[in-house]
Amino acid sequence: MKKPKIRELREAVRSLFSKPYTTRFPMEEIIVPEGFRGKPQFYEEGCVGCTACAQVCPSKAIEVEENLDPANPTRRLTHIPAYCINCQECERNCITGQGIKLTKQFDVSYFSENEVNHSIEHQIILCSHCGGIVGAKKHILWVMKRLGSLSFSQADYIEHIQKSLDIPAIIPVKHEKHEKIERDEIFNITCPKCRRAVYIEDEKIHF
Amino acid sequence: MKKIIVPLGPDHPLFEEPEFFILHCDGENVVDVEWQAGYNHRGIEKISETKHWDQVTFLVERICGICSNSHPVAYANAVENLLGIDIPERAKYIRTIISEMERLHSHLLWAGLAGHFLGYNTVFMWVWKYREPLLDMMEMLTGNRNNYSMIKIGGVRRDINDEQIKALRKTLDTLKTQNEMLTKVVLDDPVLQARLVNVGVLTKKDIKDYGAVGPVARASGVDIDVRRDNPYAAYSFIDWKVITRENGDVFDKAVVRLLECFESIKIIQQCLDRIENKKGEILNEVKEIPPGEGIGRHEALRGEVFHYVRSDGTSSPIRHKIRAPSYVNVPTFKKSCIGQTISDVAIILAGVDPCYCCTERVSVYDANTRKKKNVTWTEIVRKSQEKTKKLKKS
Ligand code: SF4
Ligand code: SF4
């Protein structure tokens, strides 16, 4: 029979009198360190609805639903923790840096998905010609603000900027809808595809 | 004479890499081993072709739970090789620190499991207790106990601050004393010697024939280590040595792993010295990946992991080939198990440290009567533990 050595006895005694290393979760709360990567959360003030986070997400945990009803077009971003791998790519790539952030919540057990799936809704702007998506309203405004005076180069923003500055319209904008896209359509909000068509396929200019 | 066939595996919900072993037994002695793999084909290489270069890092991280830093490092090495870029010095040190911490926790995990298979459950409990602060440190440094998400093409994603360095030093100091105690216990325990010495021997030639890598190869005196032979990250700036042993039995494999823990601690401490109280870049921003191909190697915990990527200039790889160390290490069972008893097989298989969490199901097949009897992995572990008990009494 092998006899234990002093060093093993010492360790045994130490183990006997020390607290168990395991915690009493869920009876006791666990405090996770700073920088822990938990469940991501959208923030209304920061998010502009650009969907960059959904595009970079490696596991497609952010779902984008778009409702193209002309009366109230919306875009809904839903975070699905069941798919999320807490990699923080969404936070790193968020264009505002404030729209989605990882919280310290590690426990995402649930009975029904609705308890944990959490979403944010944005109003979107539709193309006045084809009805396609131009972008989220907040996103377009955010880009305009960042561009500053440069955004005047975009004809369809001019009217908005004038309005926001309380300037009566310098250029009278005609809101007519034509069968085929025409040049004055550039003063309406148009999607990039239609805008290209304006310059290339305008019925009055034939190449 | 009745020949008994014992199939081990293949599927178990907890088993990370389902493997299937058929042990042909003559009484208690194993006369032949067959191995089948491919039960858990997840198509990672194919999925990789549909993901963005940056997203692939998170995909390969999930190949294995324990090597969740090794695969990203090898992948990043491959892409950086393709790009022909170097990463900032601080990022190199951080990569090294995380890689070595991973090695530490994996070797400790192995030591605990080996203890459990041999019936030394105290060792199992103690070692896993020692490992726990290390995982807490990982959580503090990277944001998670596992799947660290630290690696990014061109550098690392997170910096380590001085406060964390201090905490890490403290953890390492404690771990060092504990590991010293553990190593001494293993080295001069007569029962462990009787159970492990000359069990599952792999000679130098066997290793070369099978192309085995990592601690398995080093325990047989084959002096290979990617960290030294083909330095990447910060290994070439640091003073450390490759541990080798000559006998190639399970005992030597254990010794190599335990001594490697000290080397890892040494490496981390040197890295910490170099980055403490300093600031620096941690990322070389990579905008696009040009057409080309690259290879990346990394000495993972179980041996060399190899990644190959090819790009056609688009946003995802068009080919991504991965070779993990267990793939070459596992076939050595054919050599090491033959001639041993079933009760030793558990520890021989574990000695290679295949991603081998839970072959919880085993069936015993009688080759003559075609009758099947189900035995659990627990049964085999129990046999192994009983053998130790007998030895202890004698
Ligand atoms: S943390 Fe990662 S997986 Fe989760 S939503 Fe963000 S990008 Fe997607
Ligand atoms: S602002 Fe940020 S959170 Fe909102 S949609 Fe864009 S990337 Fe996502």
mmCIF file of N, CA and C in Angstrom, chain B residues 46 66 70 74-75 86 92 95 108 114 178-179 204 217 227 240 255 271 301 345 347 360 386 388:
data_model
loop_
_atom_site.group_PDB
_atom_site.id
_atom_site.type_symbol
_atom_site.label_atom_id
_atom_site.label_comp_id
_atom_site.label_asym_id
_atom_site.label_seq_id
_atom_site.Cartn_x
_atom_site.Cartn_y
_atom_site.Cartn_z
ATOM 1 N N LYS B 46 -16.589 23.276 -46.704
ATOM 2 C CA LYS B 46 -17.538 23.757 -47.717
ATOM 3 C C LYS B 46 -18.257 25.016 -47.211
ATOM 4 N N ILE B 66 -12.053 22.669 -27.571
ATOM 5 C CA ILE B 66 -10.850 22.904 -26.777
ATOM 6 C C ILE B 66 -9.812 23.673 -27.576
ATOM 7 N N SER B 70 -6.629 27.486 -31.614
ATOM 8 C CA SER B 70 -5.629 26.929 -32.526
ATOM 9 C C SER B 70 -6.042 27.069 -33.976
ATOM 10 N N ALA B 74 -4.142 29.186 -36.966
ATOM 11 C CA ALA B 74 -3.629 28.562 -38.185
ATOM 12 C C ALA B 74 -4.272 29.190 -39.412
ATOM 13 N N TYR B 75 -5.560 29.470 -39.326
ATOM 14 C CA TYR B 75 -6.256 30.081 -40.457
ATOM 15 C C TYR B 75 -5.719 31.486 -40.727
ATOM 16 N N ASP B 86 2.770 41.117 -42.325
ATOM 17 C CA ASP B 86 3.191 40.811 -40.975
ATOM 18 C C ASP B 86 2.192 41.466 -40.035
ATOM 19 N N LYS B 92 1.301 39.878 -31.914
ATOM 20 C CA LYS B 92 2.012 38.600 -31.881
ATOM 21 C C LYS B 92 2.081 38.069 -30.457
ATOM 22 N N ARG B 95 -1.341 36.893 -29.287
ATOM 23 C CA ARG B 95 -1.673 35.586 -29.861
ATOM 24 C C ARG B 95 -0.950 34.478 -29.117
ATOM 25 N N LEU B 108 -4.085 20.405 -18.666
ATOM 26 C CA LEU B 108 -4.609 20.127 -17.326
ATOM 27 C C LEU B 108 -5.884 19.307 -17.416
ATOM 28 N N ALA B 114 -7.202 11.724 -17.417
ATOM 29 C CA ALA B 114 -6.367 10.534 -17.300
ATOM 30 C C ALA B 114 -6.473 9.996 -15.887
ATOM 31 N N GLN B 178 1.028 24.648 -8.006
ATOM 32 C CA GLN B 178 0.122 23.503 -8.040
ATOM 33 C C GLN B 178 0.595 22.466 -9.050
ATOM 34 N N ASN B 179 1.067 22.950 -10.183
ATOM 35 C CA ASN B 179 1.512 22.043 -11.225
ATOM 36 C C ASN B 179 2.779 21.295 -10.792
ATOM 37 N N LYS B 204 9.967 5.367 -32.183
ATOM 38 C CA LYS B 204 10.256 6.464 -33.097
ATOM 39 C C LYS B 204 9.778 6.121 -34.508
ATOM 40 N N ALA B 217 4.177 12.475 -30.540
ATOM 41 C CA ALA B 217 5.459 12.280 -31.215
ATOM 42 C C ALA B 217 6.613 12.629 -30.279
ATOM 43 N N ARG B 227 6.162 25.402 -33.365
ATOM 44 C CA ARG B 227 6.498 26.681 -32.728
ATOM 45 C C ARG B 227 7.978 26.990 -32.881
ATOM 46 N N TRP B 240 12.499 29.408 -24.782
ATOM 47 C CA TRP B 240 11.759 28.236 -24.267
ATOM 48 C C TRP B 240 12.312 26.998 -24.933
ATOM 49 N N VAL B 255 4.168 12.825 -18.920
ATOM 50 C CA VAL B 255 5.266 13.677 -18.473
ATOM 51 C C VAL B 255 5.469 14.834 -19.450
ATOM 52 N N CYS B 271 6.120 36.862 -22.376
ATOM 53 C CA CYS B 271 5.285 37.722 -23.222
ATOM 54 C C CYS B 271 4.734 38.882 -22.412
ATOM 55 N N LEU B 301 -2.696 22.056 -29.274
ATOM 56 C CA LEU B 301 -2.436 21.313 -28.039
ATOM 57 C C LEU B 301 -2.104 19.869 -28.326
ATOM 58 N N VAL B 345 -6.737 -0.283 -22.490
ATOM 59 C CA VAL B 345 -7.075 0.430 -23.719
ATOM 60 C C VAL B 345 -7.598 1.839 -23.422
ATOM 61 N N ILE B 347 -6.825 3.972 -21.157
ATOM 62 C CA ILE B 347 -5.789 4.989 -20.930
ATOM 63 C C ILE B 347 -4.890 5.155 -22.145
ATOM 64 N N GLU B 360 -19.331 7.059 -24.681
ATOM 65 C CA GLU B 360 -20.063 6.546 -23.534
ATOM 66 C C GLU B 360 -20.766 5.225 -23.850
ATOM 67 N N GLU B 386 -10.496 -0.596 -11.577
ATOM 68 C CA GLU B 386 -10.334 -1.773 -10.718
ATOM 69 C C GLU B 386 -8.902 -2.289 -10.757
ATOM 70 N N THR B 388 -6.257 -0.543 -11.155
ATOM 71 C CA THR B 388 -5.437 0.303 -10.296
ATOM 72 C C THR B 388 -5.612 -0.091 -8.839
#
